[in-house]
Short mmCIF file of C-alpha atoms in Angstrom, two decimals:
data_model
loop_
_atom_site.label_atom_id
_atom_site.label_comp_id
_atom_site.label_asym_id
_atom_site.label_seq_id
_atom_site.Cartn_x
_atom_site.Cartn_y
_atom_site.Cartn_z
CA LYS A 1 9.56 -21.67 -1.48
CA ARG A 2 6.92 -24.39 -1.13
CA MET A 3 5.03 -23.00 -4.11
CA ILE A 4 8.19 -22.86 -6.24
CA ILE A 5 9.02 -26.48 -5.34
CA MET A 6 5.48 -27.48 -6.31
CA TYR A 7 5.73 -25.62 -9.62
CA ASN A 8 9.10 -27.15 -10.52
CA THR A 9 7.81 -30.62 -9.62
CA GLN A 10 4.90 -30.12 -12.01
CA LEU A 11 7.33 -28.80 -14.61
CA PHE A 12 9.52 -31.91 -14.32
CA THR A 13 6.46 -34.15 -14.72
CA TRP A 14 5.28 -32.12 -17.72
CA GLN A 15 8.69 -32.36 -19.39
CA ASN A 16 8.63 -36.14 -19.02
CA THR A 17 5.08 -36.61 -20.29
CA ASP A 18 5.10 -37.74 -23.92
CA ASP A 19 1.40 -37.52 -24.72
CA LYS A 20 0.74 -34.10 -23.18
CA PRO A 21 -2.90 -33.50 -22.13
CA SER A 22 -4.63 -30.15 -21.75
CA LEU A 23 -2.58 -28.06 -19.31
CA ASP A 24 -5.69 -27.16 -17.31
CA ASN A 25 -6.33 -30.87 -16.76
CA PHE A 26 -2.69 -31.63 -16.10
CA VAL A 27 -1.75 -29.24 -13.29
CA GLU A 28 -2.47 -30.19 -9.70
CA ALA A 29 -4.94 -27.59 -8.42
CA ASP A 30 -4.09 -27.83 -4.74
CA GLU A 31 -4.43 -24.35 -3.26
CA HIS A 32 -2.59 -25.48 -0.13
CA LYS A 33 0.53 -25.75 -2.31
CA ILE A 34 0.18 -23.47 -5.32
CA SER A 35 -1.98 -20.76 -6.88
CA TRP A 36 -2.13 -21.22 -10.63
CA THR A 37 -2.57 -18.21 -12.91
CA GLU A 38 -2.71 -18.09 -16.68
CA GLY A 39 0.74 -16.53 -16.63
CA LEU A 40 2.23 -19.31 -14.51
CA LYS A 41 0.68 -21.94 -16.76
CA LYS A 42 2.23 -20.15 -19.73
CA TYR A 43 5.67 -20.42 -18.14
CA LEU A 44 5.14 -24.13 -17.46
CA ARG A 45 4.13 -24.68 -21.06
CA ARG A 46 7.34 -22.94 -22.11
CA GLU A 47 9.21 -25.19 -19.65
CA ILE A 48 10.71 -22.33 -17.65
CA MET A 49 12.14 -23.31 -14.26
CA VAL A 50 11.54 -20.90 -11.38
CA ARG A 51 14.19 -20.28 -8.72
CA TYR A 52 13.74 -18.64 -5.35
CA VAL A 53 15.54 -15.27 -5.17
CA PRO A 54 15.73 -13.80 -1.61
CA GLU A 55 15.95 -10.23 -2.99
CA HIS A 56 12.49 -10.62 -4.51
CA MET A 57 10.93 -10.78 -1.03
CA ARG A 58 9.78 -7.18 -0.59
CA THR A 59 7.64 -5.06 1.71
CA SER A 60 4.40 -3.81 0.14
CA LEU A 61 1.52 -1.58 1.18
CA TYR A 62 -1.47 -3.92 1.07
CA ARG A 63 -3.98 -1.41 2.45
CA PRO A 64 -3.55 2.11 3.88
CA PHE A 65 -1.02 1.95 6.74
CA THR A 66 -0.94 -1.83 6.45
CA LYS A 67 2.25 -3.46 5.22
CA GLN A 68 2.67 -7.05 4.12
CA TYR A 69 5.38 -9.04 2.40
CA VAL A 70 5.14 -9.75 -1.31
CA TYR A 71 7.31 -12.04 -3.40
CA PHE A 72 7.78 -9.62 -6.29
CA ASP A 73 8.88 -11.86 -9.15
CA LYS A 74 8.15 -11.78 -12.87
CA TYR A 75 7.05 -15.42 -12.87
CA LEU A 76 4.97 -15.56 -9.69
CA THR A 77 3.53 -12.03 -9.47
CA GLU A 78 0.84 -11.22 -12.01
CA ARG A 79 0.18 -7.69 -13.29
CA ARG A 80 3.29 -5.96 -12.08
CA TYR A 81 2.70 -3.15 -14.60
CA GLN A 82 5.41 -0.46 -14.31
CA PHE A 83 6.53 -1.26 -10.76
CA PRO A 84 9.69 -3.10 -11.85
CA ARG A 85 10.74 0.38 -13.03
CA ILE A 86 9.32 2.37 -10.08
CA PHE A 87 10.67 0.40 -7.11
CA PRO A 88 12.99 -2.13 -8.80
CA THR A 89 15.20 -2.61 -5.72
CA VAL A 90 15.05 -2.03 -1.98
CA ALA A 91 17.59 0.78 -2.41
CA THR A 92 15.18 2.76 -4.61
CA GLU A 93 12.67 2.81 -1.74
CA LEU A 94 15.07 5.10 0.14
CA GLU A 95 14.86 7.87 -2.46
CA ASN A 96 11.74 7.40 -4.60
CA LEU A 97 8.15 8.33 -3.78
CA ALA A 98 4.91 7.72 -5.67
CA ILE A 99 1.52 9.42 -5.45
CA CYS A 100 -1.22 6.76 -5.66
CA VAL A 101 -4.84 7.52 -6.47
CA ASN A 102 -7.86 5.24 -6.80
CA GLN A 103 -9.58 5.98 -10.09
CA THR A 104 -12.96 4.29 -9.62
CA SER A 105 -16.63 5.22 -9.54
CA GLU A 106 -17.45 2.71 -6.79
CA ARG A 107 -15.49 4.41 -3.98
CA PRO A 108 -14.75 7.98 -2.88
CA PHE A 109 -11.51 9.49 -4.12
CA ALA A 110 -8.41 8.49 -2.17
CA CYS A 111 -4.82 9.61 -2.47
CA LEU A 112 -1.78 8.30 -0.63
CA MET A 113 1.96 8.73 -1.08
CA VAL A 114 4.08 5.58 -0.77
CA ASN A 115 7.72 4.54 -0.83
CA VAL A 116 7.04 0.81 -1.33
CA ILE A 117 5.10 -1.30 -3.83
CA PRO A 118 1.33 -0.84 -3.26
CA GLU A 119 -1.32 -3.49 -3.80
CA LEU A 120 -3.20 -3.40 -7.11
CA VAL A 121 -6.24 -1.70 -5.53
CA PHE A 122 -4.85 -0.22 -2.33
CA CYS A 123 -8.26 0.88 -1.03
CA GLY A 124 -9.87 -2.50 -1.72
CA GLY A 125 -12.86 -3.25 -3.92
CA PHE A 126 -12.97 -4.37 -7.53
CA GLY A 127 -12.65 -1.06 -9.35
CA ALA A 128 -9.94 0.12 -11.68
CA PRO A 129 -6.36 -0.52 -10.55
CA THR A 130 -4.63 2.09 -8.44
CA GLN A 131 -2.83 4.65 -10.60
CA CYS A 132 0.62 5.60 -9.29
CA PHE A 133 2.80 8.52 -10.28
CA PRO A 134 6.41 8.22 -9.09
CA PHE A 135 8.99 10.96 -8.91
CA TYR A 136 11.64 8.67 -10.40
CA THR A 137 11.65 5.72 -12.77
CA TYR A 138 14.59 3.34 -13.31
CA ALA A 139 15.91 0.50 -15.38
CA ILE A 140 14.86 -2.85 -13.90
CA ASP A 141 18.24 -3.19 -12.17
CA GLY A 142 17.77 0.12 -10.34
CA THR A 143 20.14 2.13 -12.55
CA GLN A 144 19.41 4.89 -15.12
CA ARG A 145 17.32 6.99 -12.75
CA GLN A 146 15.04 9.48 -14.51
CA GLU A 147 12.78 12.23 -13.16
CA ASN A 148 9.14 11.99 -14.15
CA ILE A 149 8.45 15.73 -13.99
CA THR A 150 9.76 17.14 -17.25
CA ASP A 151 11.94 20.18 -17.74
CA GLY A 152 9.05 21.68 -19.70
CA ALA A 153 6.68 21.32 -16.75
CA LEU A 154 9.28 22.88 -14.45
CA ALA A 155 9.65 25.83 -16.82
CA GLN A 156 5.87 26.31 -16.91
CA PHE A 157 5.60 26.43 -13.12
CA GLN A 158 8.56 28.76 -12.76
CA ALA A 159 7.18 31.10 -15.43
CA HIS A 160 3.61 31.09 -14.10
CA TYR A 161 4.68 31.91 -10.55
CA ALA A 162 7.65 34.07 -11.62
CA ASP A 163 9.85 32.04 -9.31
CA SER A 164 13.02 30.41 -10.64
CA THR A 165 13.68 28.69 -7.30
CA ILE A 166 10.77 26.24 -7.73
CA THR A 167 12.12 22.69 -8.07
CA LYS A 168 10.65 19.49 -9.43
CA TRP A 169 10.31 18.13 -5.90
CA ASP A 170 8.36 21.30 -5.01
CA ILE A 171 5.96 20.55 -7.87
CA PHE A 172 5.60 16.94 -6.74
CA TYR A 173 4.64 18.03 -3.22
CA TYR A 174 2.41 20.81 -4.61
CA ILE A 175 0.40 18.14 -6.44
CA TYR A 176 0.07 16.04 -3.30
CA GLY A 177 -1.02 19.04 -1.25
CA LEU A 178 -3.58 20.10 -3.85
CA LEU A 179 -5.06 16.59 -4.04
CA HIS A 180 -5.80 16.81 -0.30
CA GLN A 181 -7.37 20.27 -0.40
CA PRO A 182 -11.07 19.91 0.54
CA SER A 183 -12.30 22.59 -1.90
CA TYR A 184 -10.45 20.88 -4.78
CA ARG A 185 -11.95 17.50 -3.90
CA GLU A 186 -15.43 18.97 -3.57
CA LYS A 187 -15.26 20.97 -6.82
CA TYR A 188 -13.98 18.05 -8.88
CA ALA A 189 -15.69 15.18 -7.03
CA ALA A 190 -17.56 13.92 -10.11
CA ASN A 191 -14.46 14.14 -12.31
CA LEU A 192 -12.30 12.30 -9.79
CA ARG A 193 -14.64 9.31 -9.92
CA ARG A 194 -14.17 8.81 -13.66
CA ASP A 195 -10.89 10.43 -14.63
CA LEU A 196 -7.37 10.96 -13.37
CA PRO A 197 -6.84 14.21 -11.45
CA HIS A 198 -6.06 17.34 -13.43
CA ILE A 199 -3.70 19.77 -11.73
CA PRO A 200 -4.49 23.50 -12.08
CA PHE A 201 -2.40 26.50 -11.15
CA VAL A 202 -3.70 28.10 -7.94
CA ALA A 203 -3.15 31.60 -6.61
CA GLU A 204 -0.18 30.71 -4.37
CA PHE A 205 2.25 27.89 -5.01
CA SER A 206 4.30 27.73 -1.80
CA PRO A 207 1.50 26.94 0.70
CA TYR A 208 0.46 23.88 -1.30
CA ALA A 209 4.03 22.69 -1.80
CA GLU A 210 4.63 22.98 1.95
CA LEU A 211 1.30 21.25 2.70
CA GLY A 212 2.21 18.36 0.42
CA ARG A 213 5.66 18.07 1.96
CA ARG A 214 4.24 17.87 5.50
CA LEU A 215 1.53 15.39 4.47
CA ALA A 216 4.12 13.22 2.72
CA GLU A 217 6.21 13.03 5.88
CA LEU A 218 3.14 11.95 7.87
CA HIS A 219 1.84 9.40 5.37
CA VAL A 220 5.07 7.82 4.13
CA HIS A 221 6.82 7.74 7.50
CA TYR A 222 3.77 7.01 9.63
CA GLU A 223 5.74 4.51 11.70
CA ARG A 224 8.02 7.34 12.87
CA GLN A 225 5.21 9.49 14.25
CA ALA A 226 4.50 9.94 17.95
CA GLU A 227 1.79 7.78 19.50
CA TYR A 228 -1.45 9.49 20.44
CA PRO A 229 -1.89 9.11 24.24
CA LEU A 230 -4.76 6.68 24.82
CA GLU A 231 -5.94 5.45 28.20
CA TRP A 232 -5.12 1.79 28.81
CA VAL A 233 -7.84 -0.08 30.69
CA GLU A 234 -6.54 -3.47 31.81
CA ASN A 235 -8.63 -6.43 32.92
CA PRO A 236 -6.98 -7.85 36.08
CA ALA A 237 -8.90 -11.11 35.72
CA VAL A 238 -7.09 -11.94 32.48
CA PRO A 239 -3.35 -12.66 32.06
CA LEU A 240 -1.32 -9.83 30.55
CA SER A 241 -1.17 -10.18 26.77
CA TYR A 242 -0.55 -7.88 23.81
CA ARG A 243 -1.57 -10.45 21.24
CA VAL A 244 -4.31 -9.43 18.81
CA GLU A 245 -6.95 -11.79 17.47
CA ARG A 246 -9.51 -9.23 16.29
CA LEU A 247 -9.71 -5.52 17.10
CA LYS A 248 -13.18 -4.16 17.80
CA LEU A 249 -14.49 -0.60 18.13
CA SER A 250 -17.20 0.32 20.62
CA LYS A 251 -20.47 1.65 19.18
CA ASP A 252 -19.54 5.24 20.02
CA LYS A 253 -16.05 4.69 18.53
CA GLN A 254 -14.37 6.08 21.62
CA GLU A 255 -12.97 2.74 22.77
CA LEU A 256 -11.07 0.01 20.99
CA ILE A 257 -11.20 -3.49 22.44
CA TYR A 258 -7.66 -4.66 21.79
CA ASN A 259 -8.04 -8.10 23.37
CA ASP A 260 -9.55 -9.65 26.50
CA PHE A 261 -6.82 -8.05 28.62
CA LEU A 262 -6.69 -4.53 27.20
CA THR A 263 -9.10 -1.84 26.05
CA LEU A 264 -7.91 1.48 24.62
CA ARG A 265 -10.05 4.42 25.67
CA GLY A 266 -10.21 8.06 24.59
CA ILE A 267 -10.12 7.87 20.79
CA PRO A 268 -10.89 11.41 19.55
CA PRO A 269 -13.73 11.73 16.97
CA THR A 270 -11.39 13.70 14.69
CA ALA A 271 -9.35 10.53 14.16
CA PHE A 272 -12.14 9.20 11.93
CA GLU A 273 -12.29 12.28 9.70
CA TYR A 274 -9.20 11.32 7.69
CA ARG A 275 -10.66 8.88 5.19
CA LEU A 276 -9.27 6.84 2.32
CA GLY A 277 -12.14 5.52 0.27
CA HIS A 278 -14.99 4.22 2.43
CA ARG A 279 -12.94 3.92 5.63
CA SER A 280 -10.95 6.15 7.91
CA ALA A 281 -7.23 5.43 8.25
CA LEU A 282 -7.81 3.98 11.72
CA GLU A 283 -10.63 1.73 10.49
CA TRP A 284 -8.32 0.34 7.79
CA VAL A 285 -5.87 -0.68 10.51
CA ILE A 286 -8.64 -2.18 12.66
CA GLU A 287 -10.00 -4.15 9.69
CA GLN A 288 -6.62 -5.49 8.56
CA TYR A 289 -4.79 -6.23 11.81
CA GLN A 290 -6.54 -9.44 12.80
CA VAL A 291 -5.75 -13.13 12.58
CA LYS A 292 -7.39 -14.55 9.44
CA THR A 293 -7.40 -18.04 7.96
CA ASP A 294 -8.07 -18.36 4.24
CA SER A 295 -10.94 -20.81 3.76
CA ARG A 296 -9.57 -21.95 0.37
CA ASN A 297 -6.06 -22.98 1.34
CA GLY A 298 -6.05 -23.03 5.14
CA LEU A 299 -3.17 -20.54 5.37
CA THR A 300 -3.30 -18.22 8.39
CA ASN A 301 -2.29 -14.58 8.20
CA ASP A 302 -1.17 -13.50 11.68
CA PRO A 303 -0.19 -9.81 12.05
CA ASN A 304 1.32 -10.26 15.52
CA ASN A 305 5.05 -9.54 15.67
CA LEU A 306 6.73 -12.03 18.01
CA ALA A 307 9.88 -9.90 18.14
CA ASP A 308 7.91 -6.74 19.01
CA GLU A 309 4.72 -7.60 20.86
CA ARG A 310 3.60 -3.95 21.15
CA ALA A 311 4.01 -3.19 17.44
CA ILE A 312 0.25 -3.12 16.73
CA LEU A 313 -0.42 -1.07 19.86
CA ARG A 314 2.17 1.45 18.73
CA LEU A 315 0.75 1.52 15.19
CA ILE A 316 -2.75 2.35 16.47
CA GLY A 317 -1.43 5.37 18.36
CA GLN A 318 0.68 6.48 15.40
CA VAL A 319 -2.19 6.24 12.90
CA ILE A 320 -4.40 8.29 15.22
CA THR A 321 -1.68 10.95 15.32
CA VAL A 322 -1.34 10.84 11.52
CA SER A 323 -5.12 11.18 11.15
CA MET A 324 -5.38 14.10 13.55
CA GLU A 325 -2.46 15.95 11.96
CA THR A 326 -3.77 15.30 8.44
CA VAL A 327 -7.19 16.72 9.29
CA LYS A 328 -5.52 19.74 10.87
CA LEU A 329 -3.32 20.37 7.84
CA MET A 330 -6.19 19.93 5.35
CA ALA A 331 -8.11 22.64 7.19
CA ILE A 332 -5.37 25.25 6.64
#
């Protein structure tokens, strides 16, 4: 809201300036109040007023198993690509899923299914944008739902496997299962660094469709999974607190220093085997869930949930469970 007020104030001044200077010299570049992009400057030049719309405040996946809010608006969000047609409304998040892959030579292949808007490069870095393949697409108002797997593709799968009961959702999960299969990743490792995945027919369809379905449940609904039982080691000399400032792993990665009061002990080595890019799923959580202040604008990002003080503790246990189960399923 503060940024929108700042933009509209600049717009009003621009509209009432007779001898208009260069726009780059005109706008107030105060990063405490506004972040100017070429797109936003274009809208100011066209004298378009921006209004705050509560429905545009959405949940996004910033990094693996790390959600943040995003104000998803055509004026204030640059490079929205096709996502206004993939997750145009909150309601579409209840039925649509998208398979996201990082197509880049700078990081190992990663694949994650989502039901919310992902960040441009969900595994970090400066490579090519994440490529996402949804099951459904929509009109920008959430109507006119269309399936992205064609009838022709369905007919091919049914004919190849001589099975008329195969559905488009089965194919979608088959793809996700195949993309997690270690032999597939190893065989096509070089290709996956420079090209989008190609999906072959394998000997048996059903095991991969079931694998993809079970992985999707783990990865999309990770916050529903059971917590892995870790040992809590409390420091009696420090007041009880579940607030996180910065999570820190021990050198042997068996303990996680949660804060001065609490250390979590007994992290299984297998938890680090499920990797997305250069980090394991658990290491993504450890890296992201810390209090950070942006040096440019002074804004502080605090992941602590005042209404649920154990939320981060619970997430750590859930992500360990997801990691362990993913590794187990990929070995089948």
